[in-house]
mmCIF file of C-alpha atoms and ligand atoms in Angstrom:
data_model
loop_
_atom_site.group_PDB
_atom_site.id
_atom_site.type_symbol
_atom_site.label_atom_id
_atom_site.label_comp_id
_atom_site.label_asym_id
_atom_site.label_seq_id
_atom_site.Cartn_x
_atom_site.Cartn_y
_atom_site.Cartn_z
ATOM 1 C CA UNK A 65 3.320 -14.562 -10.407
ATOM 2 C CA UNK A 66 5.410 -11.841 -12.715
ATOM 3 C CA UNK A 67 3.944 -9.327 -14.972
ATOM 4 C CA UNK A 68 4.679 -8.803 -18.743
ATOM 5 C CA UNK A 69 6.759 -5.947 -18.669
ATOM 6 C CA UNK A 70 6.152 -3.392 -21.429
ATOM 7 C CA UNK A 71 9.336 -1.935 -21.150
ATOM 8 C CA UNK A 72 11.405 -0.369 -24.598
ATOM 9 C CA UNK A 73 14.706 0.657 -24.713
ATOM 10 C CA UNK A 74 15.565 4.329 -25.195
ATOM 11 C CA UNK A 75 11.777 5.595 -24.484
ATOM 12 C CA UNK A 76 11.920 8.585 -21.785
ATOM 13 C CA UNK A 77 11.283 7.605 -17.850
ATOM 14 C CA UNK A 78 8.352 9.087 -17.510
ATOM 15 C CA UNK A 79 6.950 6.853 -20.192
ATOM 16 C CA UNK A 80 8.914 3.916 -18.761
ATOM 17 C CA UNK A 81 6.899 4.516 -15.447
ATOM 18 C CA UNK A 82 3.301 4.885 -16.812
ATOM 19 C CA UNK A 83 3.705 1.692 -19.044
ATOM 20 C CA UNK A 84 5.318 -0.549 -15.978
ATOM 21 C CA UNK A 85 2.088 1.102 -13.815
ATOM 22 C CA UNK A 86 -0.461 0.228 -16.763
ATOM 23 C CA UNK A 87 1.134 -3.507 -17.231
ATOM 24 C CA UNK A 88 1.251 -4.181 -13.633
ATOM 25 C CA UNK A 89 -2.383 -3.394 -13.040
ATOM 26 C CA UNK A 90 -3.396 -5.561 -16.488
ATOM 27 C CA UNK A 91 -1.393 -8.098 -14.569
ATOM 28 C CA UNK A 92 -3.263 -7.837 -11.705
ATOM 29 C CA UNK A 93 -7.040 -8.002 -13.606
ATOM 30 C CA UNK A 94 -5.620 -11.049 -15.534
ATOM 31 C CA UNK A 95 -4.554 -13.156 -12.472
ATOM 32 C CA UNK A 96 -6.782 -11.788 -9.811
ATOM 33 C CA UNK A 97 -4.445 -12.031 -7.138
ATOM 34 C CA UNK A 98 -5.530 -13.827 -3.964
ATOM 35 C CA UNK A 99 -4.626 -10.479 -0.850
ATOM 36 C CA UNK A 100 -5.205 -11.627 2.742
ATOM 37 C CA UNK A 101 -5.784 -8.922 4.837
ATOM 38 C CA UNK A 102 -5.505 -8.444 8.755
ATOM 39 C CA UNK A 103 -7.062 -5.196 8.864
ATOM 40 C CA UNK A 104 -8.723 -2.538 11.019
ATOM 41 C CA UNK A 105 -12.418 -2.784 11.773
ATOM 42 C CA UNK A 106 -12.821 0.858 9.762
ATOM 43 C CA UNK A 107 -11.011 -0.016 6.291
ATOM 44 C CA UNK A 108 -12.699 -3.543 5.762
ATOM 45 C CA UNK A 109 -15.107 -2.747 3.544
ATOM 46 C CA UNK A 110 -13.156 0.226 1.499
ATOM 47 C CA UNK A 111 -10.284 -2.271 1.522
ATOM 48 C CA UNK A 112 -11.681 -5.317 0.234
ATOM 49 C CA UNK A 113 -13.714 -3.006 -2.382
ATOM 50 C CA UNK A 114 -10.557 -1.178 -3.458
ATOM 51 C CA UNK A 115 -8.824 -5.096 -4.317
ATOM 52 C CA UNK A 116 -12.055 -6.007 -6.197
ATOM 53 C CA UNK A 117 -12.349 -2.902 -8.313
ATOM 54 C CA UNK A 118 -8.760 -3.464 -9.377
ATOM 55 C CA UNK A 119 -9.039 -7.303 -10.368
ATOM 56 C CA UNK A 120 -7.710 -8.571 -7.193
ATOM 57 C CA UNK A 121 -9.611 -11.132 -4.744
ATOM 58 C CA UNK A 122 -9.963 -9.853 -0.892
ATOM 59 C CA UNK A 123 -10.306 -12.319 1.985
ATOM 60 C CA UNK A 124 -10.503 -10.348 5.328
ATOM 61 C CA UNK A 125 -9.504 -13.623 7.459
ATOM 62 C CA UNK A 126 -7.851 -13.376 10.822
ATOM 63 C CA UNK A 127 -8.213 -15.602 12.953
ATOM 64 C CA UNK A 128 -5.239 -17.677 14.745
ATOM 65 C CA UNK A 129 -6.308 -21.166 14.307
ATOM 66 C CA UNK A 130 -7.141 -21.209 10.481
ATOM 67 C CA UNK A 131 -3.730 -18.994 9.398
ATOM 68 C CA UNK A 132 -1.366 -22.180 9.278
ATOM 69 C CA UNK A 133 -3.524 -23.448 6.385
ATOM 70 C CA UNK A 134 -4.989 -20.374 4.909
ATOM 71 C CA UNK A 135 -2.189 -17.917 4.498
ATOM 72 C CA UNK A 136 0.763 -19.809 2.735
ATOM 73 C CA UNK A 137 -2.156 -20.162 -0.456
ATOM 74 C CA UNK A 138 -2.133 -16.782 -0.517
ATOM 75 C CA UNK A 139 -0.330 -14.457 -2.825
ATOM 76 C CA UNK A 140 0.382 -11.651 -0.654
ATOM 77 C CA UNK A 141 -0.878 -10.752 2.568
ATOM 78 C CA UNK A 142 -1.476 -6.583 4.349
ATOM 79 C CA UNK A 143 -1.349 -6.620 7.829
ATOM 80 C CA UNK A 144 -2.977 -3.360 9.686
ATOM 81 C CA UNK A 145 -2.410 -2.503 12.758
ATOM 82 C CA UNK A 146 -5.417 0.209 12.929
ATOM 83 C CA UNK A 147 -7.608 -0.654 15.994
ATOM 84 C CA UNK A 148 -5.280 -3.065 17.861
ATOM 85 C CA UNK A 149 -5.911 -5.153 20.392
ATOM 86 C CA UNK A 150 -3.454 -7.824 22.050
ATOM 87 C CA UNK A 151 -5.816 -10.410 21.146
ATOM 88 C CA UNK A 152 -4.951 -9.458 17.609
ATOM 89 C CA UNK A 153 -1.448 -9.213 18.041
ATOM 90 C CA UNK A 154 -0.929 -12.858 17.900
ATOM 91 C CA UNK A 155 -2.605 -13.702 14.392
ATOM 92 C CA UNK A 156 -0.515 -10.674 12.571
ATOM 93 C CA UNK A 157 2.865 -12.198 13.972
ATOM 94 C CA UNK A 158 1.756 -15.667 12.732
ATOM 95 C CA UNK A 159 0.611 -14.909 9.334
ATOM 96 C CA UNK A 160 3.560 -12.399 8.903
ATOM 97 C CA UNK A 161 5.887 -15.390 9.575
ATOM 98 C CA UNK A 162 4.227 -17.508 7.298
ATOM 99 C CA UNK A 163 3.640 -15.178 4.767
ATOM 100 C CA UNK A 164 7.819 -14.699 4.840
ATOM 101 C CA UNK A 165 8.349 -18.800 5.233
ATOM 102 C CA UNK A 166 6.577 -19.021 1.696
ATOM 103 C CA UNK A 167 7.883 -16.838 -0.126
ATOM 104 C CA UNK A 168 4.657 -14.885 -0.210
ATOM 105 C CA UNK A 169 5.148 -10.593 0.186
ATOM 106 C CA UNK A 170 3.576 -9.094 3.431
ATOM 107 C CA UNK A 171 3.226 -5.277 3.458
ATOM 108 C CA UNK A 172 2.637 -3.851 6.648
ATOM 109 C CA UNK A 173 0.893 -0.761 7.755
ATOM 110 C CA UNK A 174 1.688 1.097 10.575
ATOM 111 C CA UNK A 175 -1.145 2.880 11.735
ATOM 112 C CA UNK A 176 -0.541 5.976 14.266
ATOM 113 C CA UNK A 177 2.253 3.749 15.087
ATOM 114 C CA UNK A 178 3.394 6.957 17.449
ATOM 115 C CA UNK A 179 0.235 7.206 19.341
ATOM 116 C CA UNK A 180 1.292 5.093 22.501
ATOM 117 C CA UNK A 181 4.190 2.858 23.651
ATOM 118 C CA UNK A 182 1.913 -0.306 23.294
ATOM 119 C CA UNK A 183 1.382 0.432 19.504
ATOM 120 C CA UNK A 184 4.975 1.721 18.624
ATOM 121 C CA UNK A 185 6.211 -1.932 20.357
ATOM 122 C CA UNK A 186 3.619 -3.936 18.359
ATOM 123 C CA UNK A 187 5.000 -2.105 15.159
ATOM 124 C CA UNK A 188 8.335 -2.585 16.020
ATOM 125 C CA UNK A 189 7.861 -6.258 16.200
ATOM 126 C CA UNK A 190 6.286 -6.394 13.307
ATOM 127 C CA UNK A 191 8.918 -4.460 11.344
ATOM 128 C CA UNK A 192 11.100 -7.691 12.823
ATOM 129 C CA UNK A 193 9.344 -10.134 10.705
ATOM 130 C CA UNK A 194 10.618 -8.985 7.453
ATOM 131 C CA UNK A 195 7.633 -6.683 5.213
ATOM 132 C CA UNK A 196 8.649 -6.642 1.951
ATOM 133 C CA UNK A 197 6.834 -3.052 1.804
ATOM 134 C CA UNK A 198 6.009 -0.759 4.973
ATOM 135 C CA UNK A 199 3.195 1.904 3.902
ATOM 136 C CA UNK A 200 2.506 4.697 6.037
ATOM 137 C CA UNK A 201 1.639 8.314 6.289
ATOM 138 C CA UNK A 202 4.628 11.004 7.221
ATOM 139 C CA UNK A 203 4.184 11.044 10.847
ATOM 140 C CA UNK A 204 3.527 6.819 11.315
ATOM 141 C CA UNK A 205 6.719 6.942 8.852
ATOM 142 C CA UNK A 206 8.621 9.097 11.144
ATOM 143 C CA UNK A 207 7.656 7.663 14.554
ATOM 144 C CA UNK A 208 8.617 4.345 13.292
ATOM 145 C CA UNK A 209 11.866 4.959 12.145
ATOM 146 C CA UNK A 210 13.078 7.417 15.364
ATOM 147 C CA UNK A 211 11.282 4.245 17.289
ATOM 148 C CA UNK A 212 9.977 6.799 19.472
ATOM 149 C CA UNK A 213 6.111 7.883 20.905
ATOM 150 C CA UNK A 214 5.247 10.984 19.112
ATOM 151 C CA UNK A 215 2.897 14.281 19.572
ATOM 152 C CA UNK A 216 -0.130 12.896 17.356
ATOM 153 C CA UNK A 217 -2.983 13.129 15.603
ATOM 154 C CA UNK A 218 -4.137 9.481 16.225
ATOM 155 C CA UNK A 219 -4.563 8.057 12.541
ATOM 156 C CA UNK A 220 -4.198 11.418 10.199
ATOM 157 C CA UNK A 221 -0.729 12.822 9.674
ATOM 158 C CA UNK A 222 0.351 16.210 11.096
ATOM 159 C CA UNK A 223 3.469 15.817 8.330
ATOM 160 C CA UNK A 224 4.105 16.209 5.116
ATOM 161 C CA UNK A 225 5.251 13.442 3.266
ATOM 162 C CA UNK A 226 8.544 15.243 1.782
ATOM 163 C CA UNK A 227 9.339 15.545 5.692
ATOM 164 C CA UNK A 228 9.519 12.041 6.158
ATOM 165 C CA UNK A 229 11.825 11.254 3.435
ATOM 166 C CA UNK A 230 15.089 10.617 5.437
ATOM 167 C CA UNK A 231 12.931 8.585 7.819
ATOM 168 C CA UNK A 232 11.957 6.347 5.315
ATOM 169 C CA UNK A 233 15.124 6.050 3.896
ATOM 170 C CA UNK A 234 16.781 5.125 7.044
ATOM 171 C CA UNK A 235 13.764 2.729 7.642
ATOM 172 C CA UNK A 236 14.332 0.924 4.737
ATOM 173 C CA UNK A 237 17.811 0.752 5.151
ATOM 174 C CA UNK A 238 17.336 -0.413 8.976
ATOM 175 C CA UNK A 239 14.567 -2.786 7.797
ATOM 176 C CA UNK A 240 14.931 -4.266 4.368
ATOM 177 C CA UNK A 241 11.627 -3.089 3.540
ATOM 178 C CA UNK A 242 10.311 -0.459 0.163
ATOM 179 C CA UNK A 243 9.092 1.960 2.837
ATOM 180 C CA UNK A 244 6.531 4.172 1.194
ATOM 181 C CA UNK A 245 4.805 7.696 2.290
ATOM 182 C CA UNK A 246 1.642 8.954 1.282
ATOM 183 C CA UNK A 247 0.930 12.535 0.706
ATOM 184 C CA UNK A 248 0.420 15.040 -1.787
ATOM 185 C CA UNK A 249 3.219 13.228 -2.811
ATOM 186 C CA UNK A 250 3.676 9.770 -2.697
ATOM 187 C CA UNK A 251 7.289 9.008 -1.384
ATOM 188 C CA UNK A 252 9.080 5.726 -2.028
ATOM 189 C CA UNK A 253 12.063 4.365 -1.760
ATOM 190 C CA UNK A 254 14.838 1.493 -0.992
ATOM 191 C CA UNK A 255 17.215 3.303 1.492
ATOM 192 C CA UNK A 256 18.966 5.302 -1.778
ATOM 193 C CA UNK A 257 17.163 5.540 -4.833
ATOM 194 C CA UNK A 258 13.845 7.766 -4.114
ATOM 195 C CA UNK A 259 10.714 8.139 -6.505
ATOM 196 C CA UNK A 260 7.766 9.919 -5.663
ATOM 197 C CA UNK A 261 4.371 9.376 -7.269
ATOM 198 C CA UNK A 262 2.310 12.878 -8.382
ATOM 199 C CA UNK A 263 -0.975 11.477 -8.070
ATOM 200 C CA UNK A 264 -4.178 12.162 -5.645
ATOM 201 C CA UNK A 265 -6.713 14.658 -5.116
ATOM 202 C CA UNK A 266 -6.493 15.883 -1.154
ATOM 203 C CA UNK A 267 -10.522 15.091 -1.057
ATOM 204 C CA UNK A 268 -8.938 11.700 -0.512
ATOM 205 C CA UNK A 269 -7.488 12.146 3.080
ATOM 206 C CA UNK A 270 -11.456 13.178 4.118
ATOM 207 C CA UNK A 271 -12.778 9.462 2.921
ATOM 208 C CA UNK A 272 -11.375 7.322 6.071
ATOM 209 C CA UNK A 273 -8.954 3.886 5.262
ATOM 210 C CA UNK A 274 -8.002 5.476 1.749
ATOM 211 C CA UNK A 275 -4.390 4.869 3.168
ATOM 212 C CA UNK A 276 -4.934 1.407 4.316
ATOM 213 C CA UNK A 277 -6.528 0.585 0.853
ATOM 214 C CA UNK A 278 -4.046 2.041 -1.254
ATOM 215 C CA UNK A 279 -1.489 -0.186 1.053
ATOM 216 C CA UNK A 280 -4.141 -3.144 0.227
ATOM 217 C CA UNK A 281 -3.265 -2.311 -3.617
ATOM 218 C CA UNK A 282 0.110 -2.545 -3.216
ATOM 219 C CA UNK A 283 0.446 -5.835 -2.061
ATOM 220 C CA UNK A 284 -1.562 -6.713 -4.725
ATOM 221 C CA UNK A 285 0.502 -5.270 -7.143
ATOM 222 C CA UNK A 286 4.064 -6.553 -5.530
ATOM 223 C CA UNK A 287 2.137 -10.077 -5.417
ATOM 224 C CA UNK A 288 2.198 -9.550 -9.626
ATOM 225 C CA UNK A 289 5.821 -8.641 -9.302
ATOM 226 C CA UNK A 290 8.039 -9.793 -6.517
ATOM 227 C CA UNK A 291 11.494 -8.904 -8.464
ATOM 228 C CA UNK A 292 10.145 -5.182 -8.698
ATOM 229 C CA UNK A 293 8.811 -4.176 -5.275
ATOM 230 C CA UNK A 294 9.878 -0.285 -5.512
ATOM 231 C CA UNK A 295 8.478 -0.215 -9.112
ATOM 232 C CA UNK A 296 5.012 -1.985 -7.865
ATOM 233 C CA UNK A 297 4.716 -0.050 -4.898
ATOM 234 C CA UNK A 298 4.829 3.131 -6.749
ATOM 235 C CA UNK A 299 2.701 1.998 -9.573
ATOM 236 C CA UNK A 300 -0.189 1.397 -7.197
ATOM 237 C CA UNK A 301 0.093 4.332 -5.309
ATOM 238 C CA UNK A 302 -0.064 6.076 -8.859
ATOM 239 C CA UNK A 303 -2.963 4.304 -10.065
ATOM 240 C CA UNK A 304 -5.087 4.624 -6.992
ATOM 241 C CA UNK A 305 -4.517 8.688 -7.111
ATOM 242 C CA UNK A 306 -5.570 8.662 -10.939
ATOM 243 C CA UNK A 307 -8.811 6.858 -9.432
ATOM 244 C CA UNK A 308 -8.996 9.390 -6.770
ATOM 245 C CA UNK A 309 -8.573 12.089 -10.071
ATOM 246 C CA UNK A 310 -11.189 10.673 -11.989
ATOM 247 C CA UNK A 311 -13.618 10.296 -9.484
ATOM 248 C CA UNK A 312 -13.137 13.822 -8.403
ATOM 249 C CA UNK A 313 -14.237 14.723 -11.564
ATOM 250 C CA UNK A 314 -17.967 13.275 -10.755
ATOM 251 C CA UNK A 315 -17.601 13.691 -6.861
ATOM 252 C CA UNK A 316 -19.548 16.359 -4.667
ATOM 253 C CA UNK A 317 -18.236 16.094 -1.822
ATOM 254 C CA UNK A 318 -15.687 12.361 0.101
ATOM 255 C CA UNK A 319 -18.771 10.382 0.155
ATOM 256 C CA UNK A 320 -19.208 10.343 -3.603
ATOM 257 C CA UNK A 321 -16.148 10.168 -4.339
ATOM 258 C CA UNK A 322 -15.442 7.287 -2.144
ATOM 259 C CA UNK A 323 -17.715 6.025 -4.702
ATOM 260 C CA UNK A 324 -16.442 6.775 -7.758
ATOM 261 C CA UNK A 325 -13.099 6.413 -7.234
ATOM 262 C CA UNK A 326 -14.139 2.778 -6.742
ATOM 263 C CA UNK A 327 -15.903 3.069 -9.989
ATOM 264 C CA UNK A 328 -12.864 4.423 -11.796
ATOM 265 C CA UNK A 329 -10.436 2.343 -10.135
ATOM 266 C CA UNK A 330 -12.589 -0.614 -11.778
ATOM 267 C CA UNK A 331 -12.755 1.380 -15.067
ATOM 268 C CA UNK A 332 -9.860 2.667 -15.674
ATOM 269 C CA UNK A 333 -8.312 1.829 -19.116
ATOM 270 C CA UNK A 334 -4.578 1.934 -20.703
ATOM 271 C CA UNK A 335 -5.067 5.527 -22.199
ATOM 272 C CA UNK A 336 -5.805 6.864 -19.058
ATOM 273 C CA UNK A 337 -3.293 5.783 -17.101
ATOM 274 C CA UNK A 338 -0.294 6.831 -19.961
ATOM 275 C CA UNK A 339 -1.503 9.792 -19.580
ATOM 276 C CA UNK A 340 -2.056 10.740 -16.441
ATOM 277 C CA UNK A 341 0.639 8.458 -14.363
ATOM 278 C CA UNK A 342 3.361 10.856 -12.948
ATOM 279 C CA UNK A 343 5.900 8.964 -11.467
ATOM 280 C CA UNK A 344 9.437 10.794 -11.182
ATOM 281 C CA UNK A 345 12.804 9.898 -9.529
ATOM 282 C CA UNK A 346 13.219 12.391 -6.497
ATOM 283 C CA UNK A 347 17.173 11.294 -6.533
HETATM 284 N N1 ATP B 35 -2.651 16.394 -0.340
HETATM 285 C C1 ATP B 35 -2.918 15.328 -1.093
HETATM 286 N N2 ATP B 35 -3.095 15.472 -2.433
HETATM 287 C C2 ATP B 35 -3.356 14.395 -3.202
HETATM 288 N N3 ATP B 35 -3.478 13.114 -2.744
HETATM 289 C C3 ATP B 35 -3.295 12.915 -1.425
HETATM 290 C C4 ATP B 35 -3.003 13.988 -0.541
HETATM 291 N N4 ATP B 35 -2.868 13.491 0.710
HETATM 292 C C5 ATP B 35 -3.061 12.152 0.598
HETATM 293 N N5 ATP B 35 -3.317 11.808 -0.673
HETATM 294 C C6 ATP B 35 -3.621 10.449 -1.162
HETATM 295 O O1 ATP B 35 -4.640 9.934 -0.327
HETATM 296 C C7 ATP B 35 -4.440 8.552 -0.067
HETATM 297 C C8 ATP B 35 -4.405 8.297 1.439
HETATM 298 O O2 ATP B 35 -3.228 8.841 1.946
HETATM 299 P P1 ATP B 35 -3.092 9.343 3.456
HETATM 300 O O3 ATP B 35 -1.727 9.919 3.605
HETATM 301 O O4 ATP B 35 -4.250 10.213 3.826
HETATM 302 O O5 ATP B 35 -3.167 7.942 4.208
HETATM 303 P P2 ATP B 35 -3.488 7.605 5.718
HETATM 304 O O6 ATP B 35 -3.228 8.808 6.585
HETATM 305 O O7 ATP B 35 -2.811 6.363 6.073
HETATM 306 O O8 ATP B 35 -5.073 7.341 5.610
HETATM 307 P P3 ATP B 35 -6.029 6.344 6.439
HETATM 308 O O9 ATP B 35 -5.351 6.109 7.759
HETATM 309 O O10 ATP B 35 -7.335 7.078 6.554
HETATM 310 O O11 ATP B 35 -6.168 5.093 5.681
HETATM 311 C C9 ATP B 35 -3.156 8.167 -0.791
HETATM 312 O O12 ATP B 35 -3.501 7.561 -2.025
HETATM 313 C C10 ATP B 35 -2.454 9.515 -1.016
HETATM 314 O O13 ATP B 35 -1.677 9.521 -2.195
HETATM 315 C C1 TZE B 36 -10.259 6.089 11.915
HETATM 316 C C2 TZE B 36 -9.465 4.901 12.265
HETATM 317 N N1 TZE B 36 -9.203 4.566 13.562
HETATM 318 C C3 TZE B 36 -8.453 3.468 13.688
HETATM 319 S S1 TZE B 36 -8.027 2.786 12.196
HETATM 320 C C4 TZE B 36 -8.891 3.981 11.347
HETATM 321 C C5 TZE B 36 -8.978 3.987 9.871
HETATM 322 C C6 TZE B 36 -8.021 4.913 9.224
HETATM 323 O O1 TZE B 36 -6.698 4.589 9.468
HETATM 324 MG MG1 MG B 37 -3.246 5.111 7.631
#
């Protein structure tokens, strides 16, 4: 699948970004992108809701014996490694190495991959099989690419994701992978060039899986646009924080805006996206 880009010569960056994040999600509501996920137990429903609201099709579907057929029809598939188990462990390998044997993007996220040596191992591994994109907060980010169990917080970041930047950097490098960040800002980057996305409300990190989701998104924007991985990945981190805006807007409190950021994730029209997408090169 590849996206019409809207591109014009001569026409400043910013402008360049919000157009390549408003074609990529038209892209995405026109061919409804088919996203396998192997994801935690906590993000399935926010998850497949998040794919839906943005045009994409979710199948949550896991198990070992049906992957050899299922996942190479897929476009792109998120593996999660949220509430692992070794009986999971298996599956994610598997559809990770089909996923890369088809030519299909994987985009892996590494939940408290620092919390304990069993989890940091299974990540590592994972990291082997070739993501095209690696989403995580700063301190999964960081524990990943030192490789090393970490003082945690379990799921929820105790770093900023500007301190992570040189970790993802040498993560990509190391790996291959777009390694993005989430935060306040939204870090990405290819091992040198580094852009960071200015969108989000911090109500978002109180609504649990918004991270997983927004790594969801991603691989269904990347499946739209395999010869532009950086640019996807930072479009969809851009357009899920001008959801998360939005919905602020009409929110009381996370659990209503969990809500309506779904609703204005599924609403969300060209206008609003020129104008509010802040995407910026951080190098
Ligand atoms: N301080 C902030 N201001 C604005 N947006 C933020 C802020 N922190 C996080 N976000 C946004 O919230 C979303 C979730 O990011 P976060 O870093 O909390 O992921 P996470 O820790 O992996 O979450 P989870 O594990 O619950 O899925 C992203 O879209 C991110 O851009
Ligand atoms: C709370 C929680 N625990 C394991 S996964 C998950 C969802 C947010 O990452
Ligand atoms: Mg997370």
């Amino acid at each position: 699948m590849e996206s019409e880009s809207n591109y014009k010569e001569g026409e400043p960056e910013a402008t360049m970004w919000s157009q390549k994040a408003w074609a990529l999600l038209s892209t995405v509501r026109s061919q409804s992108p088919l996203i396998q996920c192997i994801t935690n137990f906590v993000s399935m429903d926010l998850m497949a809701n998040t794919l839906l609201s943005a045009g994409a099709s979710p199948a949550m579907l896991h198990t070992l014996e049906e992957l050899p057929e299922f996942t190479p029809q897929v476009h792109a598939l998120c593996v999660n490694v949220g509430t692992l188990s070794a009986g999971w462990l298996p599956a994610m390998k598997l559809a990770a190495e089909l996923a890369h044997k088809s030519g299909k993007p994987w985009v892996l996220d590494p939940v408290a991959a620092g919390a304990s040596s069993f989890r940091l191992k299974a990540c590592l591994e994972l990291v082997e099989l070739k993501p095209t994109v690696i989403r995580g907060n700063g301190s999964e980010i960081i524990a990943l690419a030192k490789a090393s169990v970490e003082p945690t917080k379990g799921v929820d970041s105790s770093h900023e994701s500007t301190d992570a930047v040189e970790s993802a950097k040498s993560l990509a490098q190391a790996s291959g992978a777009i390694v993005a960040v989430s935060g306040a800002v939204d870090i990405v980057t290819d091992g040198k060039k580094v852009v960071g996305a200015h969108n989000g409300v911090a109500m978002m990190t109180k609504i649990t899986a918004t991270g997983c989701s927004v790594t969801a998104l991603i691989a269904a924007f990347v499946s739209v646009d395999q010869s532009h991985v950086l640019e996807a990945t930072a479009s969809a981190l851009s357009v899920f924080g001008i959801a998360g805006e939005m919905g602020m807007k009409m929110a009381n409190g996370p659990a209503s805006l969990r809500m309506h950021l779904i609703d204005s994730l599924y609403g969300i029209d060209e206008a609003c996206v020129l104008s509010h997408a802040k995407i910026t090169s951080l190098s």
